[in-house]
Amino acid sequence: WIPDFGAEGYVTRSYKMDELDINYEEHGAAAETMRILAVDQFDTQFCMAMGATILAINAIKAHHEGIQERLDALRDLMTGKECGAILITEPERGSDAVHQLTVTEPQEDGSLIINGEKIYNTNSPKAKWVVGYGTAVANEGNQMTQYLINTSWDGWRSERVFIPWTPKIWIGHNHLTNIRVPPEYVLGGVGKGRDHLFEGLILERIGIAVGNVAQAWTALSHAFIYINMRKQFGQEVLKFQGVGFTFADYWARTTNLTIGLLKFCE
Ligand SMILES: Cc1cc2nc3c(=O)[nH]c(=O)nc-3n(C[C@H](O)[C@H](O)[C@H](O)COP(=O)(O)OP(=O)(O)OC[C@H]3O[C@@H](n4cnc5c(N)ncnc54)[C@H](O)[C@@H]3O)c2cc1C
């Protein structure tokens, strides 16, 4: 579905994207919040998969520096023609994303040679463009790098790992073997990777918060219908304080979160 949504301009509305001459009139954090609310309530997993493309978009948008190769990748992703992925997690480095074992060795011509293993990367078995992280010296957070890979390049191998809670989503285990990343695709050279990582994680967490609110509304909608229909002791269970008051509280908390997020968007 991503190409269909992309054709209508619904991959992300965070940006105007004037650098690609896309120029969305409705754009910014509030527009993106409305987009996520809508898509997530119809299909949470689809929204999450498209979200991984957005993470790649965020990184390239922040660091394309007007370089044509990066803008071409950005257009592929913004229009939904291709999907993207983000490679942070490694088999031995999950929560601890700043002591990576993937080595990105800088070359004299400005390129990087990459060797390592990444896992649980959403979309990666199907992605054309992936934004990854590594480090010039294993375990050294202050030597981290950020790079863009076209998965058709030599040295990329991806297989799907099955996560039972996300059966629709293609989550990958990726092997990077002597991949050469030309300078045009190095988004952050040695020492810049960690800052770029956290810059991306901030945006990602805001998107996750909107998704959480959407999922709370979806769960409440189902529950409101059920408690209006289910009868016990001769009346709808909504009318018992233990149920009705609890749901009034959930409703208030979810409303507060939604308004808080919209306030944040301002
Ligand atoms: C559906 C799905 C999609 C994903 N998509 C991506 C993606 O697109 N790109 C990507 O790079 N990664 C992705 N991930 C990986 C995700 O980022 C990692 O799963 C996450 O960082 C946690 O790492 P881990 O699973 O190795 O758990 P671990 O870090 O090994 O944690 C194990 C347990 O220890 C706890 N723990 C760890 N450290 C601490 C601490 N300091 N204090 C207290 N408790 C701690 C954790 O909370 C957890 O309960 C995805 C994961 C899932 C499940």
mmCIF file of C-alpha atoms and ligand atoms in Angstrom:
data_model
loop_
_atom_site.group_PDB
_atom_site.id
_atom_site.type_symbol
_atom_site.label_atom_id
_atom_site.label_comp_id
_atom_site.label_asym_id
_atom_site.label_seq_id
_atom_site.Cartn_x
_atom_site.Cartn_y
_atom_site.Cartn_z
ATOM 1 C CA TRP A 1 0.000 0.000 0.000
ATOM 2 C CA ILE A 2 2.941 2.369 0.501
ATOM 3 C CA PRO A 3 3.129 3.317 -3.226
ATOM 4 C CA ASP A 4 -0.610 4.133 -3.222
ATOM 5 C CA PHE A 5 -0.302 6.301 -0.129
ATOM 6 C CA GLY A 6 2.855 7.906 -1.515
ATOM 7 C CA ALA A 7 1.104 8.804 -4.773
ATOM 8 C CA GLU A 8 -1.483 10.726 -2.720
ATOM 9 C CA GLY A 9 1.174 12.417 -0.577
ATOM 10 C CA TYR A 10 0.437 10.500 2.612
ATOM 11 C CA VAL A 11 3.805 8.926 3.488
ATOM 12 C CA THR A 12 4.564 11.859 5.780
ATOM 13 C CA ARG A 13 3.330 15.432 6.161
ATOM 14 C CA SER A 14 6.033 16.611 8.553
ATOM 15 C CA TYR A 15 7.692 18.677 5.844
ATOM 16 C CA LYS A 16 6.844 20.996 2.988
ATOM 17 C CA MET A 17 9.616 19.300 0.956
ATOM 18 C CA ASP A 18 10.355 22.350 -1.160
ATOM 19 C CA GLU A 19 13.797 20.895 -1.955
ATOM 20 C CA LEU A 20 11.943 18.279 -4.035
ATOM 21 C CA ASP A 21 9.352 20.781 -5.333
ATOM 22 C CA ILE A 22 6.655 18.761 -3.585
ATOM 23 C CA ASN A 23 5.464 21.804 -1.570
ATOM 24 C CA TYR A 24 2.702 20.349 0.595
ATOM 25 C CA GLU A 25 0.400 23.120 1.719
ATOM 26 C CA GLU A 26 -0.725 21.142 4.789
ATOM 27 C CA HIS A 27 2.489 20.173 6.543
ATOM 28 C CA GLY A 28 4.185 20.284 9.931
ATOM 29 C CA ALA A 29 3.795 18.474 13.231
ATOM 30 C CA ALA A 30 0.008 18.978 13.537
ATOM 31 C CA ALA A 31 -0.656 17.787 9.966
ATOM 32 C CA GLU A 32 1.562 14.760 10.586
ATOM 33 C CA THR A 33 -0.306 14.037 13.836
ATOM 34 C CA MET A 34 -3.625 14.015 11.958
ATOM 35 C CA ARG A 35 -2.145 11.725 9.289
ATOM 36 C CA ILE A 36 -0.847 9.232 11.861
ATOM 37 C CA LEU A 37 -4.147 9.282 13.808
ATOM 38 C CA ALA A 38 -6.050 8.401 10.646
ATOM 39 C CA VAL A 39 -3.737 5.723 9.256
ATOM 40 C CA ASP A 40 -3.037 4.082 12.619
ATOM 41 C CA GLN A 41 -6.725 3.724 13.465
ATOM 42 C CA PHE A 42 -7.357 1.844 10.219
ATOM 43 C CA ASP A 43 -4.192 -0.305 10.296
ATOM 44 C CA THR A 44 -1.619 0.018 13.062
ATOM 45 C CA GLN A 45 0.959 -2.294 11.489
ATOM 46 C CA PHE A 46 0.758 -0.556 8.122
ATOM 47 C CA CYS A 47 1.252 2.770 9.888
ATOM 48 C CA MET A 48 4.301 1.382 11.684
ATOM 49 C CA ALA A 49 5.843 0.004 8.487
ATOM 50 C CA MET A 50 5.384 3.341 6.741
ATOM 51 C CA GLY A 51 6.880 4.888 9.882
ATOM 52 C CA ALA A 52 10.180 3.117 9.270
ATOM 53 C CA THR A 53 10.327 4.755 5.833
ATOM 54 C CA ILE A 54 9.727 8.078 7.592
ATOM 55 C CA LEU A 55 12.718 7.482 9.883
ATOM 56 C CA ALA A 56 14.921 7.146 6.804
ATOM 57 C CA ILE A 57 13.288 10.279 5.333
ATOM 58 C CA ASN A 58 13.975 12.256 8.535
ATOM 59 C CA ALA A 59 17.688 11.417 8.417
ATOM 60 C CA ILE A 60 18.135 12.218 4.723
ATOM 61 C CA LYS A 61 16.021 15.379 4.989
ATOM 62 C CA ALA A 62 18.257 16.619 7.825
ATOM 63 C CA HIS A 63 21.535 15.822 6.065
ATOM 64 C CA HIS A 64 21.102 15.840 2.263
ATOM 65 C CA GLU A 65 23.172 19.060 1.908
ATOM 66 C CA GLY A 66 21.685 19.469 -1.574
ATOM 67 C CA ILE A 67 23.638 16.444 -2.876
ATOM 68 C CA GLN A 68 21.755 14.927 -5.824
ATOM 69 C CA GLU A 69 22.219 11.254 -4.861
ATOM 70 C CA ARG A 70 20.641 11.930 -1.461
ATOM 71 C CA LEU A 71 17.797 13.975 -2.957
ATOM 72 C CA ASP A 72 17.046 11.126 -5.389
ATOM 73 C CA ALA A 73 16.762 8.698 -2.465
ATOM 74 C CA LEU A 74 14.580 11.199 -0.592
ATOM 75 C CA ARG A 75 12.211 11.470 -3.573
ATOM 76 C CA ASP A 76 11.949 7.661 -3.872
ATOM 77 C CA LEU A 77 10.883 7.495 -0.219
ATOM 78 C CA MET A 78 8.631 10.570 -0.092
ATOM 79 C CA THR A 79 6.641 9.405 -3.103
ATOM 80 C CA GLY A 80 6.308 5.866 -1.716
ATOM 81 C CA LYS A 81 8.017 4.468 -4.805
ATOM 82 C CA GLU A 82 10.455 2.682 -2.501
ATOM 83 C CA CYS A 83 10.440 1.927 1.187
ATOM 84 C CA GLY A 84 13.167 2.685 3.678
ATOM 85 C CA ALA A 85 14.595 1.323 6.904
ATOM 86 C CA ILE A 86 16.793 2.400 9.773
ATOM 87 C CA LEU A 87 19.614 0.216 11.093
ATOM 88 C CA ILE A 88 20.476 0.872 14.716
ATOM 89 C CA THR A 89 20.013 -2.390 16.613
ATOM 90 C CA GLU A 90 22.613 -5.181 16.497
ATOM 91 C CA PRO A 91 22.346 -8.730 17.864
ATOM 92 C CA GLU A 92 24.525 -7.775 20.871
ATOM 93 C CA ARG A 93 23.524 -4.093 21.109
ATOM 94 C CA GLY A 94 19.843 -3.303 21.683
ATOM 95 C CA SER A 95 19.029 -0.610 24.263
ATOM 96 C CA ASP A 96 22.733 0.230 24.276
ATOM 97 C CA ALA A 97 22.877 1.853 20.842
ATOM 98 C CA VAL A 98 26.026 3.871 21.505
ATOM 99 C CA HIS A 99 28.558 1.038 21.827
ATOM 100 C CA GLN A 100 28.062 -0.406 18.369
ATOM 101 C CA LEU A 101 30.064 -3.283 16.937
ATOM 102 C CA THR A 102 29.422 -2.490 13.263
ATOM 103 C CA VAL A 103 32.665 -0.986 11.982
ATOM 104 C CA THR A 104 32.603 1.776 9.363
ATOM 105 C CA GLU A 105 36.197 2.213 8.294
ATOM 106 C CA PRO A 106 36.952 5.626 6.729
ATOM 107 C CA GLN A 107 38.867 5.559 3.425
ATOM 108 C CA GLU A 108 41.129 8.227 1.923
ATOM 109 C CA ASP A 109 38.554 9.136 -0.751
ATOM 110 C CA GLY A 110 35.912 9.891 1.910
ATOM 111 C CA SER A 111 34.036 6.625 1.479
ATOM 112 C CA LEU A 112 33.330 4.113 4.256
ATOM 113 C CA ILE A 113 33.841 0.334 4.227
ATOM 114 C CA ILE A 114 31.220 -1.299 6.419
ATOM 115 C CA ASN A 115 31.271 -4.645 8.197
ATOM 116 C CA GLY A 116 28.711 -5.697 10.760
ATOM 117 C CA GLU A 117 25.368 -7.199 11.600
ATOM 118 C CA LYS A 118 22.055 -5.437 12.267
ATOM 119 C CA ILE A 119 18.795 -6.969 13.463
ATOM 120 C CA TYR A 120 15.071 -6.187 13.999
ATOM 121 C CA ASN A 121 15.198 -3.447 11.370
ATOM 122 C CA THR A 122 11.651 -2.725 10.204
ATOM 123 C CA ASN A 123 11.140 -2.933 6.398
ATOM 124 C CA SER A 124 14.779 -3.815 5.741
ATOM 125 C CA PRO A 125 14.146 -7.002 3.687
ATOM 126 C CA LYS A 126 12.018 -4.914 1.294
ATOM 127 C CA ALA A 127 13.770 -1.552 1.482
ATOM 128 C CA LYS A 128 15.771 0.017 -1.328
ATOM 129 C CA TRP A 129 17.286 2.695 0.915
ATOM 130 C CA VAL A 130 18.500 2.114 4.460
ATOM 131 C CA VAL A 131 20.051 4.614 6.845
ATOM 132 C CA GLY A 132 22.514 2.945 9.189
ATOM 133 C CA TYR A 133 24.887 3.637 12.024
ATOM 134 C CA GLY A 134 28.303 2.269 12.918
ATOM 135 C CA THR A 135 31.587 3.411 14.345
ATOM 136 C CA ALA A 136 35.186 3.768 13.178
ATOM 137 C CA VAL A 137 36.297 1.837 16.278
ATOM 138 C CA ALA A 138 34.051 -0.825 17.822
ATOM 139 C CA ASN A 139 32.384 0.277 21.082
ATOM 140 C CA GLU A 140 33.452 3.932 20.660
ATOM 141 C CA GLY A 141 30.334 6.115 20.769
ATOM 142 C CA ASN A 142 32.217 9.290 19.900
ATOM 143 C CA GLN A 143 33.488 7.765 16.630
ATOM 144 C CA MET A 144 30.062 6.917 15.294
ATOM 145 C CA THR A 145 28.981 7.462 11.677
ATOM 146 C CA GLN A 146 25.694 7.642 9.764
ATOM 147 C CA TYR A 147 25.369 6.407 6.187
ATOM 148 C CA LEU A 148 22.866 5.685 3.425
ATOM 149 C CA ILE A 149 22.953 2.342 1.597
ATOM 150 C CA ASN A 150 21.252 1.241 -1.598
ATOM 151 C CA THR A 151 20.449 -2.401 -0.849
ATOM 152 C CA SER A 152 21.352 -3.422 -4.417
ATOM 153 C CA TRP A 153 25.013 -2.695 -3.615
ATOM 154 C CA ASP A 154 27.472 -5.587 -3.153
ATOM 155 C CA GLY A 155 27.791 -6.841 0.405
ATOM 156 C CA TRP A 156 24.155 -6.431 1.534
ATOM 157 C CA ARG A 157 22.252 -9.529 2.672
ATOM 158 C CA SER A 158 18.898 -9.414 4.408
ATOM 159 C CA GLU A 159 16.593 -12.075 5.786
ATOM 160 C CA ARG A 160 13.233 -11.718 7.456
ATOM 161 C CA VAL A 161 12.868 -12.408 11.178
ATOM 162 C CA PHE A 162 9.367 -13.153 12.326
ATOM 163 C CA ILE A 163 8.055 -11.152 15.287
ATOM 164 C CA PRO A 164 4.702 -12.719 16.320
ATOM 165 C CA TRP A 165 3.142 -9.381 17.348
ATOM 166 C CA THR A 166 3.823 -7.737 13.972
ATOM 167 C CA PRO A 167 2.920 -10.457 11.449
ATOM 168 C CA LYS A 168 2.270 -8.034 8.571
ATOM 169 C CA ILE A 169 5.603 -6.257 8.904
ATOM 170 C CA TRP A 170 8.878 -7.330 7.307
ATOM 171 C CA ILE A 171 11.508 -7.040 10.006
ATOM 172 C CA GLY A 172 15.032 -7.983 8.986
ATOM 173 C CA HIS A 173 18.318 -9.452 10.111
ATOM 174 C CA ASN A 174 20.996 -7.848 7.972
ATOM 175 C CA HIS A 175 24.572 -8.759 7.183
ATOM 176 C CA LEU A 176 26.827 -5.974 5.931
ATOM 177 C CA THR A 177 30.011 -7.376 4.409
ATOM 178 C CA ASN A 178 32.631 -5.024 2.998
ATOM 179 C CA ILE A 179 29.968 -2.634 1.715
ATOM 180 C CA ARG A 180 31.562 0.451 0.188
ATOM 181 C CA VAL A 181 29.570 3.619 0.853
ATOM 182 C CA PRO A 182 30.706 6.402 -1.526
ATOM 183 C CA PRO A 183 31.196 9.879 -0.003
ATOM 184 C CA GLU A 184 27.905 11.154 -1.508
ATOM 185 C CA TYR A 185 26.086 8.693 0.745
ATOM 186 C CA VAL A 186 27.966 9.387 3.989
ATOM 187 C CA LEU A 187 25.388 11.421 5.940
ATOM 188 C CA GLY A 188 27.582 11.814 9.009
ATOM 189 C CA GLY A 189 31.328 11.224 9.029
ATOM 190 C CA VAL A 190 33.349 9.844 11.939
ATOM 191 C CA GLY A 191 32.285 11.585 15.162
ATOM 192 C CA LYS A 192 28.931 12.836 13.887
ATOM 193 C CA GLY A 193 26.939 9.604 14.090
ATOM 194 C CA ARG A 194 25.855 9.770 17.719
ATOM 195 C CA ASP A 195 24.403 13.291 17.421
ATOM 196 C CA HIS A 196 22.599 12.282 14.232
ATOM 197 C CA LEU A 197 21.264 9.164 15.993
ATOM 198 C CA PHE A 198 19.696 11.124 18.852
ATOM 199 C CA GLU A 199 18.401 13.832 16.528
ATOM 200 C CA GLY A 200 16.505 11.041 14.725
ATOM 201 C CA LEU A 201 15.346 9.335 17.914
ATOM 202 C CA ILE A 202 13.677 12.554 19.146
ATOM 203 C CA LEU A 203 11.503 12.743 16.015
ATOM 204 C CA GLU A 204 10.858 9.005 16.202
ATOM 205 C CA ARG A 205 9.623 9.237 19.793
ATOM 206 C CA ILE A 206 7.157 12.003 18.898
ATOM 207 C CA GLY A 207 5.752 9.820 16.110
ATOM 208 C CA ILE A 208 5.497 6.902 18.534
ATOM 209 C CA ALA A 209 3.601 9.100 21.025
ATOM 210 C CA VAL A 210 1.043 9.995 18.329
ATOM 211 C CA GLY A 211 0.736 6.302 17.429
ATOM 212 C CA ASN A 212 0.169 5.469 21.103
ATOM 213 C CA VAL A 213 -2.649 8.021 21.319
ATOM 214 C CA ALA A 214 -4.220 6.656 18.116
ATOM 215 C CA GLN A 215 -4.073 3.126 19.532
ATOM 216 C CA ALA A 216 -5.600 4.295 22.817
ATOM 217 C CA TRP A 217 -8.561 5.825 20.911
ATOM 218 C CA THR A 218 -8.987 2.651 18.865
ATOM 219 C CA ALA A 219 -9.007 0.491 22.000
ATOM 220 C CA LEU A 220 -11.451 2.853 23.740
ATOM 221 C CA SER A 221 -13.793 2.897 20.723
ATOM 222 C CA HIS A 222 -14.027 -0.898 20.792
ATOM 223 C CA ALA A 223 -14.529 -0.889 24.553
ATOM 224 C CA PHE A 224 -17.237 1.829 24.473
ATOM 225 C CA ILE A 225 -19.272 -0.211 21.990
ATOM 226 C CA TYR A 226 -18.891 -3.375 24.053
ATOM 227 C CA ILE A 227 -19.804 -1.851 27.427
ATOM 228 C CA ASN A 228 -22.908 -0.304 25.850
ATOM 229 C CA MET A 229 -24.054 -3.668 24.503
ATOM 230 C CA ARG A 230 -23.033 -6.183 27.161
ATOM 231 C CA LYS A 231 -25.656 -6.641 29.867
ATOM 232 C CA GLN A 232 -25.172 -8.171 33.311
ATOM 233 C CA PHE A 233 -27.566 -8.086 36.280
ATOM 234 C CA GLY A 234 -30.204 -6.703 33.896
ATOM 235 C CA GLN A 235 -28.362 -3.622 32.640
ATOM 236 C CA GLU A 236 -25.517 -2.499 30.377
ATOM 237 C CA VAL A 237 -22.189 -2.946 32.176
ATOM 238 C CA LEU A 238 -21.360 0.719 31.386
ATOM 239 C CA LYS A 239 -23.864 1.633 34.116
ATOM 240 C CA PHE A 240 -21.842 -0.024 36.874
ATOM 241 C CA GLN A 241 -19.489 2.473 38.503
ATOM 242 C CA GLY A 242 -16.532 0.094 38.309
ATOM 243 C CA VAL A 243 -16.856 0.098 34.516
ATOM 244 C CA GLY A 244 -18.309 3.527 33.657
ATOM 245 C CA PHE A 245 -16.077 5.538 35.994
ATOM 246 C CA THR A 246 -12.989 3.623 34.856
ATOM 247 C CA PHE A 247 -13.748 4.385 31.220
ATOM 248 C CA ALA A 248 -14.532 8.034 31.963
ATOM 249 C CA ASP A 249 -11.058 8.194 33.492
ATOM 250 C CA TYR A 250 -9.437 6.516 30.449
ATOM 251 C CA TRP A 251 -11.333 8.905 28.174
ATOM 252 C CA ALA A 252 -10.090 11.949 30.137
ATOM 253 C CA ARG A 253 -6.500 10.716 30.169
ATOM 254 C CA THR A 254 -6.511 9.998 26.434
ATOM 255 C CA THR A 255 -8.093 13.394 25.707
ATOM 256 C CA ASN A 256 -5.411 15.096 27.805
ATOM 257 C CA LEU A 257 -2.650 13.249 25.971
ATOM 258 C CA THR A 258 -4.142 14.180 22.596
ATOM 259 C CA ILE A 259 -4.464 17.856 23.515
ATOM 260 C CA GLY A 260 -0.970 17.797 25.029
ATOM 261 C CA LEU A 261 0.491 16.446 21.789
ATOM 262 C CA LEU A 262 -1.345 19.048 19.700
ATOM 263 C CA LYS A 263 -0.047 21.752 22.047
ATOM 264 C CA PHE A 264 3.445 20.346 21.584
ATOM 265 C CA CYS A 265 2.961 20.539 17.798
ATOM 266 C CA GLU A 266 2.452 24.317 18.045
HETATM 267 C C1 LIG B 1 8.637 -4.707 16.200
HETATM 268 C C2 LIG B 1 10.036 -4.157 16.327
HETATM 269 C C3 LIG B 1 10.533 -3.281 15.378
HETATM 270 C C4 LIG B 1 11.823 -2.780 15.477
HETATM 271 N N1 LIG B 1 12.290 -1.936 14.499
HETATM 272 C C5 LIG B 1 13.578 -1.512 14.552
HETATM 273 C C6 LIG B 1 14.127 -0.710 13.492
HETATM 274 O O1 LIG B 1 13.435 -0.348 12.532
HETATM 275 N N2 LIG B 1 15.430 -0.373 13.551
HETATM 276 C C7 LIG B 1 16.234 -0.765 14.595
HETATM 277 O O2 LIG B 1 17.416 -0.431 14.566
HETATM 278 N N3 LIG B 1 15.748 -1.499 15.619
HETATM 279 C C8 LIG B 1 14.444 -1.886 15.622
HETATM 280 N N4 LIG B 1 13.941 -2.660 16.643
HETATM 281 C C9 LIG B 1 14.818 -3.045 17.731
HETATM 282 C C10 LIG B 1 14.564 -2.261 19.012
HETATM 283 O O3 LIG B 1 15.058 -0.962 18.879
HETATM 284 C C11 LIG B 1 15.243 -3.046 20.143
HETATM 285 O O4 LIG B 1 14.454 -4.196 20.332
HETATM 286 C C12 LIG B 1 15.347 -2.237 21.396
HETATM 287 O O5 LIG B 1 16.335 -1.249 21.251
HETATM 288 C C13 LIG B 1 15.685 -3.101 22.604
HETATM 289 O O6 LIG B 1 16.790 -3.892 22.358
HETATM 290 P P1 LIG B 1 16.765 -5.467 22.661
HETATM 291 O O7 LIG B 1 15.534 -6.043 22.048
HETATM 292 O O8 LIG B 1 18.089 -6.027 22.272
HETATM 293 O O9 LIG B 1 16.581 -5.574 24.242
HETATM 294 P P2 LIG B 1 17.708 -5.393 25.358
HETATM 295 O O10 LIG B 1 18.389 -4.075 25.200
HETATM 296 O O11 LIG B 1 18.570 -6.607 25.384
HETATM 297 O O12 LIG B 1 16.815 -5.340 26.649
HETATM 298 C C14 LIG B 1 16.333 -6.531 27.334
HETATM 299 C C15 LIG B 1 15.571 -6.103 28.568
HETATM 300 O O13 LIG B 1 16.449 -5.409 29.475
HETATM 301 C C16 LIG B 1 15.936 -4.111 29.776
HETATM 302 N N5 LIG B 1 17.032 -3.131 29.867
HETATM 303 C C17 LIG B 1 18.050 -2.947 28.989
HETATM 304 N N6 LIG B 1 18.861 -1.967 29.404
HETATM 305 C C18 LIG B 1 18.342 -1.492 30.555
HETATM 306 C C19 LIG B 1 18.720 -0.446 31.457
HETATM 307 N N7 LIG B 1 19.811 0.313 31.245
HETATM 308 N N8 LIG B 1 17.942 -0.226 32.538
HETATM 309 C C20 LIG B 1 16.840 -0.989 32.768
HETATM 310 N N9 LIG B 1 16.426 -1.996 31.941
HETATM 311 C C21 LIG B 1 17.172 -2.234 30.856
HETATM 312 C C22 LIG B 1 15.015 -3.772 28.623
HETATM 313 O O14 LIG B 1 13.998 -2.855 28.984
HETATM 314 C C23 LIG B 1 14.417 -5.134 28.270
HETATM 315 O O15 LIG B 1 13.339 -5.464 29.105
HETATM 316 C C24 LIG B 1 12.644 -3.160 16.573
HETATM 317 C C25 LIG B 1 12.148 -4.025 17.543
HETATM 318 C C26 LIG B 1 10.864 -4.521 17.431
HETATM 319 C C27 LIG B 1 10.352 -5.456 18.506
#
